[in-house]
Coordinates of C-alpha atoms in Angstrom, one line a residue:
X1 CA 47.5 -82.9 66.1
X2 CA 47.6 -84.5 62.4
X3 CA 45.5 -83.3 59.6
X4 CA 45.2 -84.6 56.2
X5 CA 43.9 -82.1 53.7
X6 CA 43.7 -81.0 50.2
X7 CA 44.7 -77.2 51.5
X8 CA 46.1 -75.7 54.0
X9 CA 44.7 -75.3 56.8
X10 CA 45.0 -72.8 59.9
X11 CA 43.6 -74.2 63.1
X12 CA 44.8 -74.0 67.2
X13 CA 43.7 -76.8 69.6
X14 CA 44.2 -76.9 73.2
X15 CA 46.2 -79.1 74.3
X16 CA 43.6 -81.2 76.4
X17 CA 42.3 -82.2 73.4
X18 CA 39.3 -80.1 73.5
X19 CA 37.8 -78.4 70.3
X20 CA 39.6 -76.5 68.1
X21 CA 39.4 -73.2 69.6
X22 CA 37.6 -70.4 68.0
X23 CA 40.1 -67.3 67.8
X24 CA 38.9 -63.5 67.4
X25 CA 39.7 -61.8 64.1
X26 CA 42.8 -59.9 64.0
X27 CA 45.1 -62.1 66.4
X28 CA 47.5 -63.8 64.9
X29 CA 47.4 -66.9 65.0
X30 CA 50.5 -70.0 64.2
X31 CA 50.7 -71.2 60.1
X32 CA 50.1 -75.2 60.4
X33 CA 53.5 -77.4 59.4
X34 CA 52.3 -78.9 56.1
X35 CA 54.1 -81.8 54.1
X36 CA 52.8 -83.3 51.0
X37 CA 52.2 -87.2 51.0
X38 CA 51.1 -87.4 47.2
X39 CA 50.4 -85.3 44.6
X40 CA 46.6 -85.0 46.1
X41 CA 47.2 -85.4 49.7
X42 CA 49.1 -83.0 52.4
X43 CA 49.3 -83.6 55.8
X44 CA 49.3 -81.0 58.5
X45 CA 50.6 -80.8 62.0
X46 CA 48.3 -77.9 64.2
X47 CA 49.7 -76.1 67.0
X48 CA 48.1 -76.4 70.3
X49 CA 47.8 -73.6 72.6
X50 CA 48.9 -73.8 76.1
X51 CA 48.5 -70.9 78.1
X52 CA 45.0 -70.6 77.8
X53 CA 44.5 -69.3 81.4
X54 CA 46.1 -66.1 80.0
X55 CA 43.3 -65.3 78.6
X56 CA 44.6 -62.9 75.4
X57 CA 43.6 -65.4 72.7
X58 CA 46.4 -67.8 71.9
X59 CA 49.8 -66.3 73.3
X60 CA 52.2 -69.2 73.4
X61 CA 51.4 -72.5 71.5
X62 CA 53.7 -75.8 70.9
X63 CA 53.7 -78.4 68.2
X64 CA 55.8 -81.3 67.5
X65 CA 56.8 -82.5 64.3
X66 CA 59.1 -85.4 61.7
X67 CA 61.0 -82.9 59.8
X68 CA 60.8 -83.4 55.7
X69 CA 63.6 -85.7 54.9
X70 CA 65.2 -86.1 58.2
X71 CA 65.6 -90.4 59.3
X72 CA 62.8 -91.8 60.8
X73 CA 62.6 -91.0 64.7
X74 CA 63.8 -87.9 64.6
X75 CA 61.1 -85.3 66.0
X76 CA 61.7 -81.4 66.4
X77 CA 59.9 -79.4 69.0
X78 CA 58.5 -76.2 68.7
X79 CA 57.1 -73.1 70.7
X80 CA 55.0 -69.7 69.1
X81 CA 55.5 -66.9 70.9
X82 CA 52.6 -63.9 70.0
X83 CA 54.8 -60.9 70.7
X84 CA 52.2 -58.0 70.3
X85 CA 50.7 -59.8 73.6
X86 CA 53.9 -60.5 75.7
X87 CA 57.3 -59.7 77.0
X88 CA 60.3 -61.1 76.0
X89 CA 62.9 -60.5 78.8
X90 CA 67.0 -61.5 79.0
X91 CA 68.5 -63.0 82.3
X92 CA 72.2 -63.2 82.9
X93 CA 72.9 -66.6 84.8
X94 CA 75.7 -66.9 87.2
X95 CA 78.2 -67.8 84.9
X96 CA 76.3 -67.2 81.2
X97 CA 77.1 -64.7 78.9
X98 CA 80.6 -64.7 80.4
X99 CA 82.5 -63.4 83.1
X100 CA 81.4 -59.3 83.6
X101 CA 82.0 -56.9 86.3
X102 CA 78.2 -55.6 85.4
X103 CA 75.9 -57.0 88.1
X104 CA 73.9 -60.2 87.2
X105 CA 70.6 -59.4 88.3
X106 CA 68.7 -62.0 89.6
X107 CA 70.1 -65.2 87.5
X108 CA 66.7 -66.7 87.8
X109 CA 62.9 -65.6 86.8
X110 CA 62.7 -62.6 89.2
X111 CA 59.5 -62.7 91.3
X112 CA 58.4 -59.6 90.4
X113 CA 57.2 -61.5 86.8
X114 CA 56.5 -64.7 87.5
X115 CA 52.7 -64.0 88.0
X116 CA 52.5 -63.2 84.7
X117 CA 55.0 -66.1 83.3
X118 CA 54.3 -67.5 80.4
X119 CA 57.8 -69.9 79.1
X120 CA 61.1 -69.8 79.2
X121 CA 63.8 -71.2 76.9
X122 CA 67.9 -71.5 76.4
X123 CA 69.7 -68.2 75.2
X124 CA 72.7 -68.6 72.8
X125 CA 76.4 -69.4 73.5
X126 CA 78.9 -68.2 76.3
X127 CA 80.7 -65.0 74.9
X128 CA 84.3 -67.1 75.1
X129 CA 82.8 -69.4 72.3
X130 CA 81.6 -66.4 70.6
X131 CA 82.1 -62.6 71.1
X132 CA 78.1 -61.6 70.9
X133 CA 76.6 -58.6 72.2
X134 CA 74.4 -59.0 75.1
X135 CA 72.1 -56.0 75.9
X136 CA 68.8 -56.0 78.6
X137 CA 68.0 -54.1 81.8
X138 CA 69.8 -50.6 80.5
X139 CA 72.8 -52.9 80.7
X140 CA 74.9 -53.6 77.8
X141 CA 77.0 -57.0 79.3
X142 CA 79.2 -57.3 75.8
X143 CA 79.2 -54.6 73.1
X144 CA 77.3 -55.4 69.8
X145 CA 78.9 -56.6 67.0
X146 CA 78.2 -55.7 63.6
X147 CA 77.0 -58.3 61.0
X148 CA 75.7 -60.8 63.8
X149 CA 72.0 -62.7 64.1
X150 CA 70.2 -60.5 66.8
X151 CA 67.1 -60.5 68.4
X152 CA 65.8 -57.5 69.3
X153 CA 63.0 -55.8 71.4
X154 CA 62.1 -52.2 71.2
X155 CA 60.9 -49.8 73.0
X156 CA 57.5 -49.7 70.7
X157 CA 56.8 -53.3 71.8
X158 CA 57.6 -54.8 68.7
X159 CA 60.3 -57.6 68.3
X160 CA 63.1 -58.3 65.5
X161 CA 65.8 -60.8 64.3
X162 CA 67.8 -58.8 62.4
X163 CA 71.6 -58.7 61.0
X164 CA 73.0 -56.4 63.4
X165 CA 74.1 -53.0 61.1
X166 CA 74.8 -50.9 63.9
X167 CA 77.5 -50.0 66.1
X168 CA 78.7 -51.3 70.0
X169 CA 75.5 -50.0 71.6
X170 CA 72.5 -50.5 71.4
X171 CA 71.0 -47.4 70.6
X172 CA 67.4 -45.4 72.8
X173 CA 64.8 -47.9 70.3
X174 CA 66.4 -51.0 72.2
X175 CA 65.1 -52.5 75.2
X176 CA 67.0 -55.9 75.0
X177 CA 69.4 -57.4 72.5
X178 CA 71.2 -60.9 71.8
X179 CA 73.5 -61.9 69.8
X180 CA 74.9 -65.3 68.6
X181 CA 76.6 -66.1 64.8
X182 CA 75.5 -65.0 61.3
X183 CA 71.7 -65.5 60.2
X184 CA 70.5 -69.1 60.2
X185 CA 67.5 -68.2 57.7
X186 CA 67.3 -64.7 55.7
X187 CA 64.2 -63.7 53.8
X188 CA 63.2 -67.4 54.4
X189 CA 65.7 -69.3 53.2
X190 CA 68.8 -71.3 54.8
X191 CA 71.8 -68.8 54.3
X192 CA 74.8 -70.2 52.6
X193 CA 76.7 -69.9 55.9
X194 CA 74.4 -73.2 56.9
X195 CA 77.2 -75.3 54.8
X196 CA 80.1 -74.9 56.6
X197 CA 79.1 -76.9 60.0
X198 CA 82.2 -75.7 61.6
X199 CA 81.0 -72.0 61.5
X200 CA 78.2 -72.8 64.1
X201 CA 79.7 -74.1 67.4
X202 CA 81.9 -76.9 68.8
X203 CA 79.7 -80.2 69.2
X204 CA 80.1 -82.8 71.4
X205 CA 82.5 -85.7 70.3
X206 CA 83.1 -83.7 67.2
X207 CA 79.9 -84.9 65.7
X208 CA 78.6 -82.5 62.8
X209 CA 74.5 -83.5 64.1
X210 CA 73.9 -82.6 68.0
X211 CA 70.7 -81.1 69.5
X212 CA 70.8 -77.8 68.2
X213 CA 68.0 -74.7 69.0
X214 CA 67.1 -71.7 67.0
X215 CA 64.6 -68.4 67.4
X216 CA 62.3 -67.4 64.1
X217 CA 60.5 -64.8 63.8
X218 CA 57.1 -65.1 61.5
X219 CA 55.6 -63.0 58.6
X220 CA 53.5 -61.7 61.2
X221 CA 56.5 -60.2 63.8
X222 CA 55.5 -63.7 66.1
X223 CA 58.3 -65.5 67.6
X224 CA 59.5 -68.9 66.8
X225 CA 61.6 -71.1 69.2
X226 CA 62.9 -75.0 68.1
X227 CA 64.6 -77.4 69.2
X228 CA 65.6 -81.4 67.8
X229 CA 68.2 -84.0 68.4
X230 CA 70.7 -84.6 65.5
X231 CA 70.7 -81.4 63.6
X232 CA 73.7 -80.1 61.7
X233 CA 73.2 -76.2 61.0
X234 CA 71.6 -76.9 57.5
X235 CA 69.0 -79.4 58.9
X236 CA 68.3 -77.0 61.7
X237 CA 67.6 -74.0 59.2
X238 CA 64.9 -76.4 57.3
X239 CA 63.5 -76.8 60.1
X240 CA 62.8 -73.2 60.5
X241 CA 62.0 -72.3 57.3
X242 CA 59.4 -75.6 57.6
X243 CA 58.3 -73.5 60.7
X244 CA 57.4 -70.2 58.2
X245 CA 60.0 -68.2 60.0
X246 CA 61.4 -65.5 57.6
X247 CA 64.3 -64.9 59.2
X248 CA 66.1 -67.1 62.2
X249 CA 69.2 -67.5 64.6
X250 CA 70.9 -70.1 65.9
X251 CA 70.8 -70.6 69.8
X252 CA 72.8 -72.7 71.8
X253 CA 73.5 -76.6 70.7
X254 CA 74.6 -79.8 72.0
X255 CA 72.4 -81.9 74.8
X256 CA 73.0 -79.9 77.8
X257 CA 71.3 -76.9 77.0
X258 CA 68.0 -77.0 74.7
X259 CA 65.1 -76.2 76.6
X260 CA 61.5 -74.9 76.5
X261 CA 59.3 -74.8 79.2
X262 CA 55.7 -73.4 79.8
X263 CA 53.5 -73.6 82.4
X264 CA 49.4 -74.5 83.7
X265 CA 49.1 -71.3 85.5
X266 CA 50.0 -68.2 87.4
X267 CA 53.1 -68.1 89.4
X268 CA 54.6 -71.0 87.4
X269 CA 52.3 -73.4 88.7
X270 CA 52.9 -77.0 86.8
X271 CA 55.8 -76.2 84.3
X272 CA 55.9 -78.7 81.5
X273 CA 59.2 -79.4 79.8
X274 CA 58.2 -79.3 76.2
X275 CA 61.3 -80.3 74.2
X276 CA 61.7 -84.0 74.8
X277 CA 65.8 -83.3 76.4
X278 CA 66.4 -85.9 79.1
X279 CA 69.3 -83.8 79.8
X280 CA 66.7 -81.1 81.1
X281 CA 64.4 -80.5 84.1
X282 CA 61.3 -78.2 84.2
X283 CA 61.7 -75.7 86.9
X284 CA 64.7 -74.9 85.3
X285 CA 65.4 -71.4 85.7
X286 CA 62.8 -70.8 88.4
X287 CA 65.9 -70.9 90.5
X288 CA 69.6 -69.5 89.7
X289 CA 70.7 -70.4 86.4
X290 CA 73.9 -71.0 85.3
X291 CA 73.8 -69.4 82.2
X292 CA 71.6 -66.5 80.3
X293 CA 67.8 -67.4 79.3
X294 CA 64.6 -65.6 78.1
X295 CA 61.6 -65.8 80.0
X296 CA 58.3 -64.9 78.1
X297 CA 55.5 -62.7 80.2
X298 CA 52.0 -61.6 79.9
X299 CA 52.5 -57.8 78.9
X300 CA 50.7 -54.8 80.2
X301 CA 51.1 -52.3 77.7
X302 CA 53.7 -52.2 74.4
X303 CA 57.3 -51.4 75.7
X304 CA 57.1 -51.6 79.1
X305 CA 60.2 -52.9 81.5
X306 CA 60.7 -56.4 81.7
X307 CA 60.5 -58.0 85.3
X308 CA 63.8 -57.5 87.2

């Protein structure tokens, strides 16, 4: 949804088109992408919220966008993730991270969760394109390494991106850990690391601009997931900072594996592929997956076990 305003603005819609929806004080809530037209005009782009048969306020909403200064046509696609009211759970795939003698778990949303499925969306790279730790279910797949982009989750309920300053293991606070390259943004800014395109994966053909994903995280501890076509790893990191994301990773890149799917109801009724990737079908990872993904439930209390 468009607005044109003299300020920002904050609003939600539902993505029927129906009003804007009227949220309780307290729950966060998605900052609008602004861009300025002139000198007295900005235009906004509004999230709309698509899980509204959770029923806990908005907990997931999407939004589409032109990112500033990118060529005409190219749109990036985006998914907010309210953490204080969900799960964010790690699957191995069948092949994804990388070849383990750890068991694999169920290499697809286990049907334990997917009642209270809300999205899922692509993990990072295989670990023989990059040595990453991978951490979830009391399993740690590959040890941590120090200095890396991590997302985090924690046995409080809260959820991080963080430069990893620990050691191999994880540690009693973490519930679930990934890991993939340095810091795409760091206190809300594109790192300098964003220069060298050869730092941040082999693309397809060579070419330096490929579909390439990344996961924010907001002022507010929300989660941010994007995705767009022709994206070198500086034009990727704009994009996140245009999403308000404080500090962001890079996930995986080229066509094959960019995803984000949510769905119209319980039980993964309807799921809607929500980053324009022909390359990609939506029930996706409702069966067995070749590589590692994060599925996004309804949560019962702070901390608890993901679904396995």
């Amino acid at each position: 949804m468009l607005l044109s305003v003299g300020v920002g603005v904050t609003a939600l819609t539902a993505t029927s088109g129906a009003a804007t929806s009227r949220v309780a004080r307290g729950i966060s809530t998605p900052a609008p992408v602004c861009q300025k037209v002139t000198a007295s005009k900005t235009t906004c782009v509004t999230w709309s919220v698509r899980d509204t048969w959770a029923g806990h306020g908005p907990v997931v909403a999407l939004l589409d966008f032109h990112p500033l200064g990118q060529p005409a046509g190219v749109v990036a696609y985006a998914g907010w993730i309210r953490t204080a009211a969900t799960i964010l759970g790690l699957y191995p795939g069948y092949e994804g991270p990388g070849v383990t003698t750890q068991p694999r778990g169920p290499e697809a949303v286990p049907s334990s969760g997917i009642g209270r499925l809300l999205a899922t969306f692509n993990s990072g790279f295989y670990e023989h394109d990059a040595a990453a730790g991978f951490y979830t279910n009391h399993t740690l797949y590959f040890p941590m390494v120090k200095g890396l982009a991590t997302v985090v989750r924690y046995t409080n309920g809260t959820v991080g991106i963080t430069q990893w300053a620990g050691g191999p293991n994880p540690g009693p606070t973490v519930l679930m850990a990934r890991q993939n390259l340095p810091l795409l943004v760091d206190n809300s800014v594109a790192t300098p690391a964003t220069a060298n395109d050869f730092a941040w994966g082999l693309t397809l053909y060579g070419a330096p601009a490929v579909w390439r994903s990344a996961l924010g995280i907001d002022k507010n501890g929300n989660l941010i997931y994007a995705a767009a076509p022709a994206q070198t790893a500086a034009s990727m990191a704009a994009i996140m900072v245009q999403l308000h994301s404080v500090r962001a990773m890079e996930l995986d890149i080229n066509p094959e594996w960019p995803i984000f799917v949510t769905y119209a109801g319980p039980g993964a009724r309807s799921p809607s592929l929500d980053v324009a990737n022909p390359n990609q079908i939506p029930n996706r990872f409702l069966y067995s997956s070749t590589k590692d993904f994060f599925a996004v439930f309804l949560s019962r209390h702070p901390g608890e076990a993901q679904p396995w």
